[in-house]
XYZ file of N, CA, C and O in Angstrom:
632
model
N -24.915 3.039 19.924
C -24.189 2.905 19.143
C -24.020 4.078 18.583
O -24.841 4.848 18.039
N -22.536 4.245 17.994
C -22.281 5.424 17.619
C -22.746 5.395 15.889
O -23.197 4.260 14.966
N -22.985 6.524 15.542
C -22.912 7.343 13.732
C -21.976 6.802 13.458
O -20.909 7.383 13.539
N -21.977 6.607 12.017
C -21.173 5.978 11.212
C -20.953 7.533 10.329
O -21.598 8.116 10.242
N -19.272 7.859 10.129
C -18.891 8.871 8.777
C -19.729 8.325 7.966
O -19.101 7.384 7.300
N -20.071 9.114 6.680
C -20.510 9.181 5.480
C -20.111 9.791 5.037
O -20.081 11.190 4.603
N -19.693 9.630 3.664
C -19.999 10.774 2.423
C -21.224 11.509 1.945
O -21.906 10.871 2.195
N -20.630 12.193 0.941
C -21.864 12.452 0.348
C -23.114 11.444 -0.626
O -24.205 11.672 -0.467
N -22.486 10.428 -0.924
C -23.563 9.477 -1.289
C -23.840 8.413 -0.321
O -24.359 7.508 -0.746
N -23.547 8.899 0.962
C -23.862 7.810 2.015
C -23.072 6.487 2.257
O -23.422 5.881 3.209
N -22.005 6.596 1.735
C -20.984 5.484 1.538
C -20.296 5.770 2.809
O -20.018 7.071 3.425
N -20.192 4.265 3.531
C -19.077 4.745 4.861
C -18.267 5.265 4.913
O -16.982 4.625 3.845
N -17.528 6.325 5.187
C -15.969 6.692 5.365
C -15.880 7.087 6.521
O -16.579 8.070 7.626
N -14.551 6.661 7.231
C -13.864 7.161 8.449
C -13.413 8.369 8.539
O -12.557 8.492 8.037
N -13.665 9.309 8.865
C -13.614 10.836 9.108
C -12.271 11.236 10.318
O -11.838 12.151 10.017
N -12.055 9.965 10.420
C -11.365 10.146 12.044
C -9.827 10.512 11.561
O -9.101 9.802 10.350
N -9.010 11.287 12.083
C -7.741 11.619 11.540
C -6.698 10.635 11.834
O -7.139 9.699 12.761
N -5.554 10.585 10.794
C -4.815 9.439 10.681
C -3.469 10.125 11.216
O -2.866 11.077 10.634
N -2.582 9.223 11.394
C -0.752 9.396 11.586
C -0.667 9.045 10.196
O -1.131 8.352 9.303
N 0.748 9.124 10.331
C 1.501 8.602 8.724
C 1.612 7.266 8.522
O 1.815 7.321 7.619
N 1.379 6.260 9.778
C 1.239 5.120 9.149
C -0.271 4.535 9.273
O -0.635 3.689 9.055
N -0.939 5.783 8.885
C -2.712 4.853 9.139
C -3.394 4.894 9.930
O -4.427 4.579 10.213
N -2.514 4.906 11.156
C -3.297 4.639 12.869
C -4.460 5.626 13.051
O -3.699 6.794 13.123
N -5.729 5.543 13.356
C -6.844 6.310 13.572
C -6.026 7.189 15.104
O -5.914 6.805 15.683
N -6.523 8.133 14.910
C -6.268 9.483 16.108
C -7.968 9.886 16.407
O -8.184 9.746 15.896
N -7.681 10.209 17.504
C -8.931 10.994 18.112
C -9.482 11.937 17.400
O -8.664 12.825 16.741
N -10.782 12.270 17.241
C -11.361 12.994 16.343
C -10.661 14.537 16.625
O -10.780 14.796 17.961
N -10.571 15.600 16.184
C -9.966 16.478 16.670
C -8.284 17.133 16.389
O -8.207 17.699 16.709
N -7.671 15.774 16.544
C -6.312 15.841 16.496
C -5.848 15.906 15.414
O -6.677 16.173 13.887
N -4.575 16.540 15.269
C -4.004 17.090 13.783
C -3.183 15.733 13.233
O -2.501 15.132 13.936
N -3.945 15.413 12.118
C -3.467 14.056 11.432
C -2.806 14.499 10.454
O -2.585 15.782 9.585
N -2.297 13.609 9.546
C -1.414 14.251 8.361
C -2.865 13.690 6.778
O -3.984 13.355 7.356
N -2.626 14.670 5.894
C -3.813 14.474 5.082
C -4.026 13.538 4.715
O -3.104 12.592 4.376
N -5.529 12.855 4.025
C -5.435 11.814 3.724
C -5.720 11.585 2.324
O -5.551 12.745 2.059
N -5.384 10.402 1.335
C -5.359 10.621 0.349
C -6.966 10.411 0.026
O -7.760 9.655 0.421
N -7.083 11.130 -0.997
C -8.672 11.221 -1.642
C -8.796 9.663 -2.150
O -8.175 9.177 -2.615
N -9.871 9.321 -1.993
C -10.596 7.805 -2.209
C -11.226 8.095 -3.947
O -11.754 8.985 -4.188
N -11.332 7.205 -4.688
C -11.677 6.828 -5.637
C -10.963 7.865 -6.770
O -12.014 8.023 -7.971
N -9.406 7.927 -6.893
C -9.268 8.834 -7.978
C -8.669 7.809 -8.769
O -8.045 6.655 -8.517
N -8.794 8.117 -10.248
C -8.418 7.474 -11.280
C -6.960 8.081 -11.686
O -7.401 9.069 -12.194
N -6.093 7.057 -11.874
C -4.929 7.451 -12.277
C -4.214 6.645 -13.276
O -4.374 5.839 -13.285
N -3.321 7.552 -14.021
C -2.731 6.785 -15.156
C -1.645 5.532 -14.450
O -1.863 5.787 -13.083
N -1.224 4.284 -14.631
C -0.140 3.645 -14.212
C 0.913 5.051 -13.590
O 1.263 4.452 -12.250
N 1.497 5.470 -14.667
C 2.889 6.271 -14.154
C 2.124 7.251 -12.864
O 2.974 7.321 -12.207
N 1.051 7.332 -13.147
C 0.867 8.672 -11.765
C 0.663 7.943 -10.583
O 1.410 8.070 -9.714
N 0.028 6.868 -10.782
C -0.260 5.602 -9.678
C 1.380 5.399 -8.926
O 1.618 5.632 -7.736
N 2.087 5.120 -10.032
C 3.094 4.503 -9.311
C 4.303 6.173 -8.811
O 4.549 5.815 -7.703
N 4.383 6.749 -9.508
C 4.985 8.405 -9.113
C 4.295 8.324 -7.325
O 4.997 8.745 -6.780
N 3.062 8.499 -7.479
C 2.243 9.138 -5.889
C 2.444 7.857 -4.722
O 3.133 8.654 -4.039
N 2.279 6.736 -5.204
C 2.949 5.920 -4.269
C 4.508 5.740 -4.044
O 4.520 5.636 -2.706
N 5.328 5.789 -4.955
C 6.567 6.361 -4.664
C 6.771 7.282 -3.314
O 7.684 7.359 -2.651
N 6.237 8.156 -3.921
C 6.476 9.807 -3.053
C 5.819 9.544 -1.550
O 6.730 9.702 -0.650
N 4.904 8.549 -1.386
C 3.989 8.574 -0.191
C 5.455 7.658 0.576
O 5.676 7.788 1.749
N 5.779 6.447 -0.087
C 6.599 5.541 0.450
C 7.779 6.087 1.018
O 8.532 6.112 2.570
N 8.319 6.846 0.070
C 9.443 7.694 0.588
C 9.111 8.346 1.528
O 10.398 8.667 2.163
N 8.308 9.137 1.596
C 7.897 10.147 2.840
C 7.422 9.359 4.117
O 7.365 9.712 4.937
N 7.503 8.100 4.229
C 7.515 7.466 5.387
C 5.922 6.879 5.764
O 5.383 6.874 6.760
N 4.969 7.049 4.633
C 3.616 6.716 4.432
C 3.443 6.054 3.613
O 2.329 5.997 2.913
N 3.387 4.314 4.340
C 2.885 3.489 3.172
C 1.935 3.139 3.249
O 0.896 2.646 2.418
N 1.000 3.302 4.647
C -0.480 3.623 4.720
C -1.040 3.935 3.159
O -2.209 3.474 2.845
N -0.424 5.377 3.391
C -1.610 6.220 2.164
C -1.159 5.733 1.037
O -1.710 6.182 -0.423
N 0.198 5.463 0.687
C 0.275 4.574 -0.753
C -0.183 3.262 -0.943
O -0.545 3.192 -2.158
N -0.655 2.391 -0.243
C -1.739 1.409 -0.199
C -2.976 2.080 -0.352
O -3.664 1.584 -1.494
N -3.593 3.187 -0.014
C -4.788 3.667 -0.656
C -4.783 3.908 -2.426
O -5.626 3.881 -2.668
N -3.425 4.506 -2.928
C -3.094 4.757 -3.521
C -3.452 3.817 -4.391
O -3.955 3.585 -5.759
N -2.571 2.531 -4.452
C -2.683 1.413 -4.792
C -4.079 0.750 -4.878
O -4.680 0.345 -6.170
N -4.725 0.929 -4.285
C -6.138 0.243 -3.845
C -7.365 0.983 -4.729
O -7.777 0.291 -5.419
N -7.022 2.634 -5.242
C -7.448 2.917 -6.013
C -7.295 2.279 -7.599
O -8.681 2.280 -8.196
N -6.385 2.253 -7.647
C -5.720 1.224 -9.305
C -6.401 0.173 -9.142
O -6.833 -0.146 -10.222
N -6.278 -0.682 -7.886
C -7.095 -1.827 -8.105
C -8.377 -1.882 -8.141
O -9.258 -2.618 -8.866
N -9.038 -0.970 -7.563
C -10.569 -0.980 -7.864
C -11.178 -0.603 -9.094
O -12.004 -0.277 -9.630
N -10.207 0.390 -9.613
C -10.963 0.971 -11.257
C -9.884 0.702 -12.026
O -10.350 1.132 -13.704
N -9.450 -0.514 -12.188
C -8.816 -1.452 -12.817
C -9.727 -2.561 -13.636
O -9.806 -3.541 -12.554
N -9.906 -2.917 -14.811
C -10.196 -4.129 -15.173
C -9.270 -5.143 -15.986
O -8.369 -4.180 -16.320
N -9.453 -6.477 -15.924
C -8.510 -7.025 -16.847
C -7.164 -7.548 -16.139
O -7.175 -7.444 -14.791
N -6.039 -8.218 -16.253
C -5.287 -8.325 -15.763
C -4.172 -7.928 -14.714
O -3.877 -8.203 -13.750
N -4.024 -6.506 -15.164
C -3.325 -5.760 -14.226
C -4.114 -5.435 -12.522
O -3.249 -4.995 -12.015
N -5.324 -5.873 -12.954
C -6.041 -5.797 -11.426
C -5.279 -6.407 -10.328
O -5.302 -5.836 -9.283
N -4.968 -7.928 -10.448
C -4.159 -8.358 -9.438
C -2.859 -7.701 -9.192
O -2.183 -7.901 -8.211
N -2.311 -7.008 -9.985
C -0.604 -6.490 -10.021
C -1.301 -5.227 -8.933
O -0.260 -5.036 -8.304
N -2.226 -4.704 -8.986
C -2.367 -3.824 -8.110
C -3.004 -3.925 -7.095
O -2.272 -3.214 -5.649
N -3.512 -5.303 -6.836
C -3.868 -5.432 -5.453
C -2.644 -5.983 -4.730
O -2.652 -5.824 -3.892
N -1.858 -6.858 -5.470
C -0.653 -7.338 -4.791
C 0.703 -6.225 -4.251
O 0.818 -5.949 -3.016
N 0.192 -4.853 -5.094
C 1.232 -3.733 -4.875
C 0.580 -3.210 -3.351
O 1.366 -2.737 -2.570
N -0.702 -3.311 -3.499
C -1.324 -2.322 -2.133
C -1.031 -3.737 -0.939
O -0.884 -2.937 -0.051
N -1.031 -5.004 -1.085
C -0.789 -5.920 0.083
C 0.797 -5.583 0.261
O 1.218 -5.606 1.474
N 1.829 -5.086 -0.704
C 2.862 -5.195 -0.005
C 2.752 -3.725 0.950
O 3.491 -3.787 2.010
N 2.208 -2.539 0.443
C 1.921 -1.286 1.290
C 1.497 -1.920 2.440
O 2.200 -1.216 3.416
N 0.715 -2.396 2.463
C 0.569 -2.754 4.003
C 1.030 -3.409 4.539
O 1.084 -3.331 5.982
N 1.688 -4.554 3.869
C 2.593 -5.145 4.793
C 3.617 -4.178 5.143
O 4.429 -4.510 6.613
N 4.418 -3.380 4.588
C 5.235 -2.502 4.751
C 4.614 -1.456 6.117
O 5.002 -1.671 7.249
N 3.177 -1.483 5.882
C 2.743 -0.422 7.202
C 2.553 -1.482 8.356
O 2.979 -0.763 9.469
N 2.227 -2.487 8.310
C 2.520 -3.652 9.577
C 3.892 -3.459 10.214
O 4.006 -3.530 11.415
N 4.920 -3.560 9.171
C 6.260 -3.764 9.629
C 6.299 -2.375 10.685
O 7.234 -2.706 11.503
N 6.068 -1.187 9.804
C 6.495 0.037 10.519
C 5.894 0.315 11.722
O 6.213 0.898 12.833
N 4.657 -0.376 12.112
C 3.837 -0.158 13.074
C 4.084 -1.422 14.380
O 4.118 -1.433 15.477
N 5.185 -1.878 13.806
C 5.885 -3.211 14.833
C 4.745 -4.600 14.714
O 5.304 -5.681 15.814
N 4.130 -4.839 13.523
C 3.038 -5.827 13.935
C 3.560 -6.951 12.677
O 3.409 -7.132 11.842
N 4.565 -7.870 13.317
C 5.337 -8.808 12.338
C 4.613 -9.718 11.967
O 4.870 -10.003 10.604
N 3.461 -10.196 12.480
C 2.775 -11.266 12.168
C 2.141 -10.827 10.923
O 1.924 -11.345 9.859
N 1.381 -9.790 10.805
C 0.601 -8.966 9.740
C 1.818 -8.677 8.851
O 1.191 -8.813 7.644
N 2.674 -8.186 9.100
C 3.555 -7.602 7.944
C 4.315 -9.453 7.005
O 4.309 -9.087 5.893
N 4.235 -10.129 7.750
C 4.780 -11.365 7.548
C 3.691 -12.005 6.316
O 3.661 -12.265 5.254
N 2.372 -12.028 6.870
C 1.602 -12.453 6.362
C 0.964 -11.881 4.629
O 0.992 -11.986 3.719
N 0.848 -9.953 4.368
C 0.851 -9.472 3.819
C 2.263 -9.165 2.559
O 1.603 -8.986 1.572
N 3.039 -9.228 3.230
C 4.233 -9.392 2.488
C 4.578 -10.381 1.577
O 4.772 -10.494 0.472
N 4.826 -11.881 2.109
C 4.383 -12.790 1.208
C 3.366 -12.871 0.720
O 3.573 -13.590 -0.490
N 2.101 -12.796 0.902
C 0.740 -12.739 -0.066
C 1.057 -11.529 -1.796
O 0.648 -11.849 -2.329
N 1.691 -10.698 -0.765
C 1.722 -9.605 -2.205
C 2.897 -9.740 -2.823
O 2.637 -9.802 -3.997
N 3.563 -10.416 -2.396
C 4.699 -10.760 -3.624
C 4.358 -12.012 -4.406
O 4.824 -12.369 -5.437
N 3.834 -12.900 -3.356
C 3.060 -14.292 -4.402
C 2.118 -13.744 -5.366
O 2.066 -13.989 -6.862
N 1.423 -12.754 -5.171
C -0.079 -12.130 -6.225
C 0.997 -11.248 -7.445
O -0.093 -11.387 -8.207
N 1.912 -10.671 -7.015
C 2.607 -10.099 -8.263
C 3.570 -10.881 -9.066
O 3.894 -10.735 -10.184
N 3.723 -12.497 -8.588
C 4.548 -13.764 -9.407
C 3.922 -13.765 -10.891
O 5.078 -13.691 -11.636
N 2.978 -13.214 -11.300
C 2.633 -13.568 -12.672
C 3.142 -12.264 -13.451
O 3.067 -12.826 -14.983
N 3.378 -11.523 -13.018
C 3.834 -10.151 -13.504
C 5.704 -10.118 -14.002
O 6.107 -9.204 -14.532
N 6.172 -11.594 -13.241
C 7.640 -11.257 -13.149
C 8.365 -11.441 -14.325
O 8.891 -10.670 -14.466
N 7.433 -12.365 -15.133
C 8.271 -12.373 -16.714
C 8.152 -11.437 -17.818
O 9.023 -10.942 -18.260
N 7.176 -10.508 -17.694
C 6.845 -9.172 -18.377
C 6.129 -8.226 -17.529
O 5.008 -8.219 -17.687
N 7.409 -7.812 -16.866
C 6.765 -6.685 -16.061
C 5.937 -5.636 -16.585
O 6.735 -5.086 -17.306
N 4.955 -5.470 -16.081
C 4.234 -3.981 -16.948
C 4.918 -2.706 -15.980
O 5.263 -2.585 -14.957
N 4.623 -1.208 -16.742
C 4.616 -0.313 -16.594
C 6.103 0.118 -15.732
O 6.149 1.071 -14.791
N 6.772 -0.740 -16.146
C 8.535 -0.263 -15.863
C 8.549 -1.094 -13.987
O 9.638 -0.510 -13.601
N 7.224 -1.864 -13.692
C 8.001 -1.987 -12.208
C 8.538 -3.265 -12.192
O 8.606 -4.112 -12.907
N 9.565 -3.153 -11.189
C 10.495 -3.898 -10.802
C 10.155 -5.069 -9.980
O 9.644 -5.221 -9.144
N 9.085 -5.706 -10.676
C 8.579 -7.042 -10.289
C 9.638 -7.953 -9.259
O 9.153 -8.049 -8.132
N 10.853 -8.231 -9.757
C 11.644 -9.147 -9.309
C 12.331 -8.342 -7.735
O 12.216 -9.158 -6.925
N 12.581 -7.030 -8.511
C 13.205 -6.513 -6.995
C 12.185 -6.041 -5.937
O 12.493 -6.634 -4.822
N 10.735 -6.163 -6.382
C 9.878 -5.889 -5.350
C 9.622 -7.213 -4.445
O 9.546 -7.287 -3.124
N 9.835 -8.373 -5.186
C 9.199 -9.644 -4.461
C 10.724 -9.899 -3.768
O 10.736 -10.629 -2.459
N 12.024 -9.667 -4.045
C 12.977 -9.790 -3.153
C 13.018 -8.968 -2.011
O 13.269 -9.492 -0.769
N 12.865 -7.678 -2.025
C 12.479 -7.117 -1.082
C 11.415 -7.598 -0.398
O 11.766 -7.524 1.299
N 10.206 -7.688 -0.567
C 9.141 -8.444 0.692
C 9.668 -9.741 1.213
O 9.294 -9.502 2.786
N 9.885 -10.272 0.407
C 10.556 -11.626 1.406
C 11.529 -11.323 1.900
O 11.720 -12.235 3.240
N 12.575 -10.764 1.908
C 13.534 -10.564 2.605
C 13.122 -9.705 3.845
O 13.560 -9.733 4.941
N 12.484 -8.587 3.766
C 11.333 -8.173 4.681
C 10.851 -9.316 5.843
O 10.740 -8.897 7.105
N 10.028 -9.899 4.723
C 9.159 -10.846 5.958
C 10.021 -11.792 6.595
O 9.603 -12.201 7.688
N 11.262 -12.259 6.304
C 12.113 -12.785 6.849
C 12.713 -12.377 8.173
O 12.929 -13.069 9.101
N 13.095 -11.202 7.790
C 13.887 -9.928 8.619
C 12.650 -9.889 9.838
O 12.579 -10.465 11.066
N 11.194 -9.848 9.688
C 10.298 -9.569 10.770
C 10.269 -11.257 11.641
O 9.795 -11.063 12.716
N 10.579 -12.196 11.193
C 10.058 -13.577 11.590
C 11.282 -13.473 12.230
O 10.639 -14.218 13.506
N 12.112 -13.150 11.937
C 13.401 -13.132 13.248
C 13.476 -12.390 14.507
O 14.246 -12.390 15.086
N 12.936 -11.351 14.096
C 13.255 -9.880 14.855
C 11.538 -9.732 15.786
O 10.628 -9.627 15.228
N 11.714 -8.806 16.773
C 10.505 -8.337 17.661
C 10.264 -7.297 16.875
O 9.264 -6.977 16.891
N 11.089 -6.081 16.421
C 10.740 -5.052 15.650
C 11.897 -4.889 14.507
O 12.949 -4.943 14.930
N 11.406 -4.474 13.568
C 12.240 -4.377 12.127
C 12.087 -2.738 11.917
O 11.437 -2.347 12.285
N 13.159 -2.583 10.966
C 13.041 -0.867 10.526
C 13.052 -1.185 8.948
O 14.085 -1.123 8.316
N 11.788 -0.946 8.392
C 11.645 -1.367 7.002
C 11.950 -0.064 6.450
O 11.990 1.513 6.635
N 12.528 -0.273 5.205
C 12.856 0.996 4.428
C 11.961 1.027 3.002
O 11.523 -0.207 2.720
N 11.847 2.019 2.833
C 10.749 1.359 1.254
C 11.263 1.111 0.368
O 12.741 1.423 -0.115
N 10.299 0.351 -0.561
C 11.108 -0.257 -1.623
C 11.362 0.888 -3.120
O 10.170 1.904 -2.850
N 11.937 0.592 -3.985
C 11.853 1.363 -4.993
C 10.658 0.517 -5.985
O 11.007 -1.028 -6.503
N 9.951 1.210 -6.475
C 8.780 0.343 -7.326
C 9.125 0.068 -8.870
O 8.691 -0.815 -8.881
N 9.692 0.737 -9.353
C 9.989 0.568 -10.502
C 11.711 0.916 -10.771
O 12.563 1.715 -9.930
N 12.082 0.688 -11.956
C 13.497 1.048 -12.373
C 13.597 2.642 -13.076
O 14.651 2.883 -13.665
N 12.455 2.921 -13.268
C 11.998 4.215 -13.759
C 12.238 5.350 -13.267
O 11.611 4.805 -11.603
N 12.316 6.671 -13.649
C 12.394 7.661 -12.455
C 11.251 8.575 -12.910
O 11.343 8.992 -14.187
N 10.236 8.989 -11.841
C 9.062 9.848 -12.348
C 9.433 11.035 -11.635
O 9.891 10.988 -10.460
């Protein structure tokens, strides 16, 4: 059995380099810089960093930013961040050519942000994100390979 990568506190952490879509590369390969884990950001910082990563073709890394927000938030916004993380993973699956995974995560993420549709927090374009996710999911159902473009998270500019 191989020894697991661990951080300073002994928690399991995969230290393998990854490509821009989060796929593991062999140890020693040049990968893209990983997003640090466990970072507490403001909602505006989370959205700005995630949008930059999405625009840069790194939806897996945007998912990690949303996952930090999800794991460090209590209260009703927790499910919002979880849904956004699922949308980013759905985009990751679509970009990797895994249409089944893309459909599942895009539909789940769109459903999970539904409670925020009437009063979208933090300037998030919930309706636009749901339309984008459902459209991409439908495209993935019909095609062998989709060419996803990143969504706009907010109507605001950061």
